[in-house]
PDB file of C-alpha atoms in Angstrom:
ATOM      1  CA  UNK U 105      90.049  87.050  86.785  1.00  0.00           C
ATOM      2  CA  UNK U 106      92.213  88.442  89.632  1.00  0.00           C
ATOM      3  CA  UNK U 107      94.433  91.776  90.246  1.00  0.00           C
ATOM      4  CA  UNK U 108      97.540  90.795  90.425  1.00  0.00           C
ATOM      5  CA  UNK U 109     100.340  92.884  92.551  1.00  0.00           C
ATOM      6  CA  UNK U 110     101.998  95.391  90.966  1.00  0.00           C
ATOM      7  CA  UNK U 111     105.329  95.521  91.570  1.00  0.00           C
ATOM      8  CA  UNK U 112     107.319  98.429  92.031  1.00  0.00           C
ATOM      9  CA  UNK U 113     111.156 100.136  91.846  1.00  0.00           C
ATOM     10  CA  UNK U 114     113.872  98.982  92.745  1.00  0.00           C
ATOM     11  CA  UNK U 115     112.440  95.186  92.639  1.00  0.00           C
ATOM     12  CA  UNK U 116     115.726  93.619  90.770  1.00  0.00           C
ATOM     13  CA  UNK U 117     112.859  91.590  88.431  1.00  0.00           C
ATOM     14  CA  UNK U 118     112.420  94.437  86.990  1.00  0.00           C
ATOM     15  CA  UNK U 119     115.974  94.780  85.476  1.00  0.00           C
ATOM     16  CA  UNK U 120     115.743  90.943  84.137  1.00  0.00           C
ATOM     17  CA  UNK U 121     115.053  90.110  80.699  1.00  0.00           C
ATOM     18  CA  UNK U 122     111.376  87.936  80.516  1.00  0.00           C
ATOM     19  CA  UNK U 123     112.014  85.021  79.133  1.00  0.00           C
ATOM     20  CA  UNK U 124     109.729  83.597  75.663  1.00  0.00           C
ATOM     21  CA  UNK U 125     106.762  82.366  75.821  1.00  0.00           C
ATOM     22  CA  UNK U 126     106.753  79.186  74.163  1.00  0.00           C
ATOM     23  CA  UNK U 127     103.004  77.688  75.278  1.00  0.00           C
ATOM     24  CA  UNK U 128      99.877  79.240  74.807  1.00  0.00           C
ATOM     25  CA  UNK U 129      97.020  77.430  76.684  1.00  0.00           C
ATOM     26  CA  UNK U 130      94.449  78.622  79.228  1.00  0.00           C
ATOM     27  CA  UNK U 131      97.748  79.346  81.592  1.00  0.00           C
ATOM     28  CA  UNK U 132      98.606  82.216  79.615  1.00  0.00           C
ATOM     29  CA  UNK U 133      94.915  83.177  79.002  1.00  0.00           C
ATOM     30  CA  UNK U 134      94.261  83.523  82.676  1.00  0.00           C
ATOM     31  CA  UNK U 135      98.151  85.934  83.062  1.00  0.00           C
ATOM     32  CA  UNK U 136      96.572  88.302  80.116  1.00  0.00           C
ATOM     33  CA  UNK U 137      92.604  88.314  81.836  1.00  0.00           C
ATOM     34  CA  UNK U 138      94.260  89.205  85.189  1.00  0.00           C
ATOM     35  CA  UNK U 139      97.075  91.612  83.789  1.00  0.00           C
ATOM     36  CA  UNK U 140      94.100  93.443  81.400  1.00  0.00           C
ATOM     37  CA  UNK U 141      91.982  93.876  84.935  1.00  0.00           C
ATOM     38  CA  UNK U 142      95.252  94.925  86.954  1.00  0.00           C
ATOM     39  CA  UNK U 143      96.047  97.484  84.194  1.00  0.00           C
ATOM     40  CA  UNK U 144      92.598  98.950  84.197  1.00  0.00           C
ATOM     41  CA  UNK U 145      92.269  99.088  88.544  1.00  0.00           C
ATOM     42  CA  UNK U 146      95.254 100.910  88.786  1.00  0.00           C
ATOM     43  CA  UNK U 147      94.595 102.631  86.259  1.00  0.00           C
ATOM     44  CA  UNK U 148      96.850 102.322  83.626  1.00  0.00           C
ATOM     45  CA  UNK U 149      96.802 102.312  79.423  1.00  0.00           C
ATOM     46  CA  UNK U 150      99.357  99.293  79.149  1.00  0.00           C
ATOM     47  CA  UNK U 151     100.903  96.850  81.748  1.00  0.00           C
ATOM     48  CA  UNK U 152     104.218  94.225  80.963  1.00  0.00           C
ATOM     49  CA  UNK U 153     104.492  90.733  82.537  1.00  0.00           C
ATOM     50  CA  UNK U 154     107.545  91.699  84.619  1.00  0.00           C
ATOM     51  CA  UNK U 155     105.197  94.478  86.360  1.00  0.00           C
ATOM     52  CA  UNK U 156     102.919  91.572  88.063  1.00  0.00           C
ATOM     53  CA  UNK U 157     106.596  89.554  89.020  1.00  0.00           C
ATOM     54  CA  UNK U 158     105.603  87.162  85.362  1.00  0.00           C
ATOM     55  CA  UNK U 159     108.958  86.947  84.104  1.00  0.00           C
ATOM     56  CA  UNK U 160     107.758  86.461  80.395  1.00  0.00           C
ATOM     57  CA  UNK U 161     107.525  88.719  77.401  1.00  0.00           C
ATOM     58  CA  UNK U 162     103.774  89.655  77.865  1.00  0.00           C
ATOM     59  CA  UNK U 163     102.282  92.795  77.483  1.00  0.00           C
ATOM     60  CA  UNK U 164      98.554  93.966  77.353  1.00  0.00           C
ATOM     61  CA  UNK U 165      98.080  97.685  76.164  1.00  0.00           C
ATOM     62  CA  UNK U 166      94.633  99.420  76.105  1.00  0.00           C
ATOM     63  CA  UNK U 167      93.044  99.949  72.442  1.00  0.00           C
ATOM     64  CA  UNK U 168      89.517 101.786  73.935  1.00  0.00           C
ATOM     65  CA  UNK U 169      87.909 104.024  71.836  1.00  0.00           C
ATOM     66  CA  UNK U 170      86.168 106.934  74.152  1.00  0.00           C
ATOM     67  CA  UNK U 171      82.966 106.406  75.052  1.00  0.00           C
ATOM     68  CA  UNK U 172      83.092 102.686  74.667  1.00  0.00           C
ATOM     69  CA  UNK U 173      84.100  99.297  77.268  1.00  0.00           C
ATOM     70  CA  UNK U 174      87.425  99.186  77.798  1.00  0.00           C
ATOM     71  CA  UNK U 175      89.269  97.183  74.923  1.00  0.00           C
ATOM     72  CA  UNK U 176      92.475  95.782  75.441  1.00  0.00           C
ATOM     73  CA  UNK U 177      95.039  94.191  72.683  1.00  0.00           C
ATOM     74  CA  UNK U 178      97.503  91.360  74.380  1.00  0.00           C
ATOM     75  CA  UNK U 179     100.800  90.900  72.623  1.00  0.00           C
ATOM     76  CA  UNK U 180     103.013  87.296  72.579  1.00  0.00           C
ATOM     77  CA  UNK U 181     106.665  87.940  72.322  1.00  0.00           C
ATOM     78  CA  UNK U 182     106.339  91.520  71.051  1.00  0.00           C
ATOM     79  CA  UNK U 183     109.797  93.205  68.932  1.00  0.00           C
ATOM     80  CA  UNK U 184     110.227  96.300  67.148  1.00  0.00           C
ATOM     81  CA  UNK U 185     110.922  95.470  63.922  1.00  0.00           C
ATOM     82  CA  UNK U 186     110.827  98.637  62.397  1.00  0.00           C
ATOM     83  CA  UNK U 187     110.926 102.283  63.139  1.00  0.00           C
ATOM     84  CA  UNK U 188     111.141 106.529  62.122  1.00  0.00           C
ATOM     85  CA  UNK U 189     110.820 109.657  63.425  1.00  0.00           C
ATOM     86  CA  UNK U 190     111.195 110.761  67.414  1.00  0.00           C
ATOM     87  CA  UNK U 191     108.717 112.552  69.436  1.00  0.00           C
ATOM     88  CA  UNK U 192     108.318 114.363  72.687  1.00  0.00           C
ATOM     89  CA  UNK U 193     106.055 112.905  75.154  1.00  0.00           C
ATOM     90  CA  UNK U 194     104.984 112.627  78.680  1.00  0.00           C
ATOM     91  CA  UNK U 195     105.432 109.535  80.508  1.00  0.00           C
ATOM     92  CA  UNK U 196     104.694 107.872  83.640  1.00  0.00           C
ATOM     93  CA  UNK U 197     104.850 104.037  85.081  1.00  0.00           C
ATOM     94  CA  UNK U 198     102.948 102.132  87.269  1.00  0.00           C
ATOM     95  CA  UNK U 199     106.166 100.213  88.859  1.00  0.00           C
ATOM     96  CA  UNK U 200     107.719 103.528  88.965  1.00  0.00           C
ATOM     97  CA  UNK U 201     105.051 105.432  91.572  1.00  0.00           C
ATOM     98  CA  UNK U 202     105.389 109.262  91.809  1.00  0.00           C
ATOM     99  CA  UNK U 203     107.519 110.053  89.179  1.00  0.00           C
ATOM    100  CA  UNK U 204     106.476 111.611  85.369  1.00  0.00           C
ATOM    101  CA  UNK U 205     108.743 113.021  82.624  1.00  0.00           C
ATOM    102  CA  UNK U 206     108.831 113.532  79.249  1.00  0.00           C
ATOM    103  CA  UNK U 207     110.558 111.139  77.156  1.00  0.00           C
ATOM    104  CA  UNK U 208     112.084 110.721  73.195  1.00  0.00           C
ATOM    105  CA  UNK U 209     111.111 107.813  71.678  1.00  0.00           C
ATOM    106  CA  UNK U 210     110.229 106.913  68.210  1.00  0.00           C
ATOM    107  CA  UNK U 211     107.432 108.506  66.252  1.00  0.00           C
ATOM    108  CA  UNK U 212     106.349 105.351  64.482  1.00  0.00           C
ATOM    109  CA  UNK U 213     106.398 101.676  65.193  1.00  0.00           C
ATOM    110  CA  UNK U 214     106.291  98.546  63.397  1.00  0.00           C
ATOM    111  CA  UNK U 215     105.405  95.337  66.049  1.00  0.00           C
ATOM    112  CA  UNK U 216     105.650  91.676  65.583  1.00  0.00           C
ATOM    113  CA  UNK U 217     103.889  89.566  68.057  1.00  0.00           C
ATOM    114  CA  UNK U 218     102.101  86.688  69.031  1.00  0.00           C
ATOM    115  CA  UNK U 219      98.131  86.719  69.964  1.00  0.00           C
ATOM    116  CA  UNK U 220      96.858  84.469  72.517  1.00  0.00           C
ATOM    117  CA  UNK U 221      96.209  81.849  70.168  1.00  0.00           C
ATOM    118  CA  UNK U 222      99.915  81.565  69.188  1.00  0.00           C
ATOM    119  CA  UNK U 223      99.483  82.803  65.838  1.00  0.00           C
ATOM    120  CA  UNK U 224     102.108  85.390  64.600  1.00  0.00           C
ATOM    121  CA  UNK U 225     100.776  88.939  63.798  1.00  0.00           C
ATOM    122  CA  UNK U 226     102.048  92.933  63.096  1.00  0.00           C
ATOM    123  CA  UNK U 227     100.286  96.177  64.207  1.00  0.00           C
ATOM    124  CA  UNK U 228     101.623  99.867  63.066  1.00  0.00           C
ATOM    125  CA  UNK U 229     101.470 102.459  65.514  1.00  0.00           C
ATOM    126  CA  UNK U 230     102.166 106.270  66.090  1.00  0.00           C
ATOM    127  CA  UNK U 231     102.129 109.186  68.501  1.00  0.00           C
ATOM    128  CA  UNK U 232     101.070 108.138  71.681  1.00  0.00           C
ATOM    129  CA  UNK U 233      99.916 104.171  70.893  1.00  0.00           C
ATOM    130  CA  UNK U 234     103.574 104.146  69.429  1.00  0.00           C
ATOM    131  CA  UNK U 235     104.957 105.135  73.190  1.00  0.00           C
ATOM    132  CA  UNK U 236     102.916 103.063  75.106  1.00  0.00           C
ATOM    133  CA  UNK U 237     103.852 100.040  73.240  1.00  0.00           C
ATOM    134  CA  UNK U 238     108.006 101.069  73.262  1.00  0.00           C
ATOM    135  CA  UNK U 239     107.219 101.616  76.944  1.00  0.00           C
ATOM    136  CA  UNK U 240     106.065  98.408  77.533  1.00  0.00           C
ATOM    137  CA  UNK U 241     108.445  96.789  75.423  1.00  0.00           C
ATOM    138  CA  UNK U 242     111.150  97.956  77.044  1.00  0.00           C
ATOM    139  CA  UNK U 243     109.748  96.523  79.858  1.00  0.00           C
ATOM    140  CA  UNK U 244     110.715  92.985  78.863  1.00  0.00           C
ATOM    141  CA  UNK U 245     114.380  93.920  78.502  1.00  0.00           C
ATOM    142  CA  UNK U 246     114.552  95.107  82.099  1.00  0.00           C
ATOM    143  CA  UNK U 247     114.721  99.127  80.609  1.00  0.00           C
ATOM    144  CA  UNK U 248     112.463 101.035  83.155  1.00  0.00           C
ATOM    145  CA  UNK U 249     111.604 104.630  81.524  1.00  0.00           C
ATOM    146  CA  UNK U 250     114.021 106.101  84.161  1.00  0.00           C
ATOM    147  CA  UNK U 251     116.564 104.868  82.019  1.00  0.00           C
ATOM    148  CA  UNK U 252     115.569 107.286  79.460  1.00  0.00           C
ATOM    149  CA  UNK U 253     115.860 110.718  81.570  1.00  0.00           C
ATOM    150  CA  UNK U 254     119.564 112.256  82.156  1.00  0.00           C
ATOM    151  CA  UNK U 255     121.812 110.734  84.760  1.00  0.00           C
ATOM    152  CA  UNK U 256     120.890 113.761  87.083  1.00  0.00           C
ATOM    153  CA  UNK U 257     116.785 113.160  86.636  1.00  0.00           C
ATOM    154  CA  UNK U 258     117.022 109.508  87.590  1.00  0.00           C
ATOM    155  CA  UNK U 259     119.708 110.276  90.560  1.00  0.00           C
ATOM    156  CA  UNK U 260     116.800 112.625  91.919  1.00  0.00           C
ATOM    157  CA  UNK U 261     114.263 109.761  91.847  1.00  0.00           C
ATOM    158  CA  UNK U 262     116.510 107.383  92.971  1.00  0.00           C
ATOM    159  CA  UNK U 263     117.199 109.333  95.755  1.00  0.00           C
ATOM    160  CA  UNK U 264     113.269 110.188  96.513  1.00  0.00           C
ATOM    161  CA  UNK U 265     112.240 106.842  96.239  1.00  0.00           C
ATOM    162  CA  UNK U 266     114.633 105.755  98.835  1.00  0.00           C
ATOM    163  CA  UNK U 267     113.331 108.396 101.136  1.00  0.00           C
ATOM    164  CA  UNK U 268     109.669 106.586  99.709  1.00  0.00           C
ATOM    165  CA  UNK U 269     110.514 103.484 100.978  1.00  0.00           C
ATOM    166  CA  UNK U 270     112.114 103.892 104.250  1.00  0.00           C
ATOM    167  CA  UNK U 271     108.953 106.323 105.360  1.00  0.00           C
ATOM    168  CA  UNK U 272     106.818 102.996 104.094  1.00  0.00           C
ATOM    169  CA  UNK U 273     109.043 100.890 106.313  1.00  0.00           C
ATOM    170  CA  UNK U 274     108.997 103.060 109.236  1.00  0.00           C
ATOM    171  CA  UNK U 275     105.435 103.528 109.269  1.00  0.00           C
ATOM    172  CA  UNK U 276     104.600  99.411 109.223  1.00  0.00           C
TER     173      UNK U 276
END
């Protein structure tokens, strides 16, 4: 296992739709082992492909129960398939560093994915499980949560990231 870089706003991957993932073999094993040990370093409860610059529709989310070793659930070509209810909720992302806001998603999610092995599966989820997984679903379609917030929010990050970035840039 290896961390993997995380990469952050505005990297243009990030706005690119992952592609399938059509083979599952030690490859992909290895991509899920490294994105589960990235997640936990940075720390974070749920890490996309697209995040470590793997253009494919991965995702690993953390299941753990408190007071127990971290437990992680990888997902193969993950969809929505079905849906109800919104909620409130605060949210933050690892590829998009400083910046938390509260978000509407759905309340309740239905998922279709692949597991490692290739073989097709479908978890329910709610509340907060229910966001993380939308989160990092969106993910693969290039939607960053700043696509969520008002034109006038994400104008304001936009704006303080490039101020971010050129500080970084002056300072190597």
């Amino acid at each position: 296992m290896a961390l993997r870089k995380i990469i952050e706003y505005p990297e243009p991957l990030l706005r690119r739709r992952a592609t399938e993932v059509e083979t599952f073999d030690e490859k992909l094993l290895e991509l899920i082992e490294d994105m589960a040990e990235t997640m936990y370093d940075a720390p974070g409860i749920g890490l996309a492909a697209p995040q470590v610059a793997q253009s494919v529709r991965l995702i690993v989310v953390d299941k753990t129960v408190p007071g127990e070793e971290h437990q992680y659930l990888a997902l193969v070509n993950p969809e929505i398939v079905a849906h109800e209810g919104n909620q409130l909720d605060e949210e933050g992302c690892l590829s998009v560093p400083e910046l938390t806001a509260q978000v509407e998603r759905f309340k309740k999610v239905t998922v279709r994915f692949r597991d490692p092995q290739g073989n097709e599966r479908e978890i329910a989820a709610e509340d907060r499980f229910a966001v993380v997984l939308q989160h990092e679903i969106d993910h693969l379609d290039g939607v960053l949560f700043i696509d969520h917030l008002s034109p006038l929010k994400r104008n304001l990050y936009k704006k303080k990231r490039k101020k971010m970035l050129a500080l970084e840039q002056n300072a190597a």
